[in-house]
Amino acid sequence: MDEKVESLRGVGPKRAEILRKHGIKTVRDFFYNLPRDYENYERPMSIAEIRPGKVVIRGKIGKITTRRAQRRNLSVTEAEISDKTGRVKVVWFNQSYRAKQFEPEREYYFMGSYELARGRFCLMSPAVALATEVEKSGGLQPIYVAHGALKSHDFKRLVAGVRDKFNEIPDLLPSVPAGTRKKALFLAHFPESLEVAMRARDYLAYEELFELILAGRLNRLENEKLKAKAVKFRVEKVKEFLARLPFVLTDAQKKAVWEIFQDMERKVPMNRLLQGDVGSGKTMVAGLATFMAILSGQQVALLAPTAILAKQHFEGIKQILEPFRMTVALLTGATKDKKGVKKAILAGQINLVIGTHALLTDDTEFCNLGLVIIDEQHRFGVEQRQKLALKSPKGLAPHLLAMTATPIPRSLQLTVFGDLEVSILNQMPKGRKPIKTEILREIEISERLYPKILDTVRAKQQIYWVCKAIDDNSASETVSVKKRTEKLKAMFPRLRIKFLHGRMKQSEKDEIMEQFSKGLVDILVTTTVIEVGVDVPNASVMIIENAEGYGLAQIHQLRGRVGRGTAKSFCYLLTSGDLEPSRRLKELEKSTDGFYLAEVDLKMRGPGEIYGALQHGVLDLRIASLTDTRLIARARRDVYNFLKNPENMVKYNELMQNITKYQQITTLN
Ligand code: ADP
Ligand code: MG
């Protein structure tokens, strides 16, 4: 089972390289490279009786040719299929490997759509399987995801080559009868019927859930063993703090703060995730936690993903903490006297340091780090978060508060994050007006957006205009930041238009952001560098060009840059082609509720991608199963039983190995 793939027949160095790149290194990995779907070749028709629509035929293939079509990047492979009753033309696009797939005397099954193309009926891009293989399996054929030169049929052959080795697969879980796992894996690859295949996959989904939940559980138990300094809750000081704010906390903020205080009062490190939609006021919650920790004599580190954001937090929080004689420092790549700041941190002269990756370097040492706050935590890898956590005094772990604006769908919360403490800000500060979102086509810019721009500027409000690329690139049709800036300047010579992007020097970026926050810029043309967290309440219009090129969550984040003040805000999603807008954009037009959108996103993209967005893609789930609450409940119950017997951890060694990767994801420190 642990043999390298190179030991298999049909795998040379080249194929081994492709496989390795996709995580298939050993025979065991082949078992878990499950089919993405199954094709049902039952009941083929004779060529004489086929009608337009989906068809399955069985026949031989004649001479096969591939040519380049006039349009660039398109290859056309053509051939004829024949059986006893007739012939039919077959075409594949961009599948030139088909030309080498067939052996002349053998029979194959073809499944595809029979349709009219250029005045002639033909079979379009059919799936193919060897007749002998199809008939062995009762008509059902697995389909594997192709990886580079390795196509589904190659995987089929390779898996068939390790057929005997399925027997070596050990049991993984005590909660199911012996042999269940090997049988399920085998049947997922070689099913006798669709029903059998689905049952096998259900079991494997259960196994996966079991691993996820167990990982979360173990993390929690491990965290409980760590020691932290307790933070005392001082009600009179909190009152003083709140009295100085220009607003009152929302109920959701109060609740989150309360939950955090209770965690920090313990001598076990807090490990809490604060989730709140963009603009829900996470920073103030973090500010209160910071305040309380500093009062208890501890240092606090706040890690932000960008320098712009760090600076903004710095300015906002400094203002609140300084009246209490607390010292706040900023540490980013652009900080002039890094050495001096670091010295002051080590000497304990700094109570709160806010910074970017610069905080993570080994020479940033604390004298009494008691609380770590990570803003937009999904932007950081596990190692980075751990680095900070290790900066506490020996033998102690800091309390940890991670914040994210990517709401985790409820279904994920039950599994992956089931054992994590989560606070949710599901309420917006008072007075916010919902952002109106509209999909526009690029050709509507002058008619619809130009007047809007003028109105906005006249009302002394500001505008973000987001572009995909920085420079122009002839191969792509997207309008770049520079091009858009030129166009807007030509159109509105009297407006103050500036651009901002990630390749500019930090000092330039800061300068422009500063001007924008002071209201000295009317339109800021930018890339997604402003995506995270930037807070300029006076900006009320967000225009996103080539909106189809962004993910749902990303647009939602961008949109959250407006709607922060009291003015009614607008978001325009520009699309270039004539195609109907995607479901993604339509959902964004319909709703501004991040939690709702996260559910939609989960359904549309599958959980693997959501995790990816959350956690740098450390996790890829093989089977989408996170919406099955009954299965989740069962796995959870079985995990609890599993943990009752400490011997299990030793006995089910493979299980314990599998879950380390999940453990990284479900831990915050
Ligand atoms: P996010 O959750 O996206 O990080 P912020 O913490 O940046 O949101 O808050 C967004 C804006 O709302 C800030 O200008 C902040 O001062 C303001 N804010 C926070 N809490 C409240 C509140 N309870 N009432 C009114 N405004 C608030
Ligand atoms: Mg924020």
Tab-separated table of C-alpha atoms in Angstrom, residues 431-437 452 456 461 539-541 562-563 565-570:
chain	number	residue	atom	x	y	z
A	431	GLY	CA	-28.092	53.639	11.049
A	432	ARG	CA	-26.495	51.602	8.283
A	433	LYS	CA	-28.482	51.594	5.100
A	434	PRO	CA	-28.337	48.501	2.947
A	435	ILE	CA	-26.093	48.794	-0.089
A	436	LYS	CA	-27.943	48.738	-3.373
A	437	THR	CA	-26.220	46.444	-5.842
A	452	LYS	CA	-23.845	58.681	-10.833
A	456	THR	CA	-21.785	61.338	-5.792
A	461	GLN	CA	-18.997	61.426	-1.273
A	539	ALA	CA	-17.002	56.362	0.372
A	540	SER	CA	-20.436	55.423	-0.898
A	541	VAL	CA	-19.982	53.989	-4.384
A	562	VAL	CA	-18.930	51.093	1.181
A	563	GLY	CA	-22.074	51.379	3.249
A	565	GLY	CA	-21.317	55.807	6.758
A	566	THR	CA	-24.758	57.280	6.918
A	567	ALA	CA	-25.196	57.922	3.177
A	568	LYS	CA	-27.000	55.431	1.000
A	569	SER	CA	-24.401	53.342	-0.810
A	570	PHE	CA	-24.237	51.652	-4.182
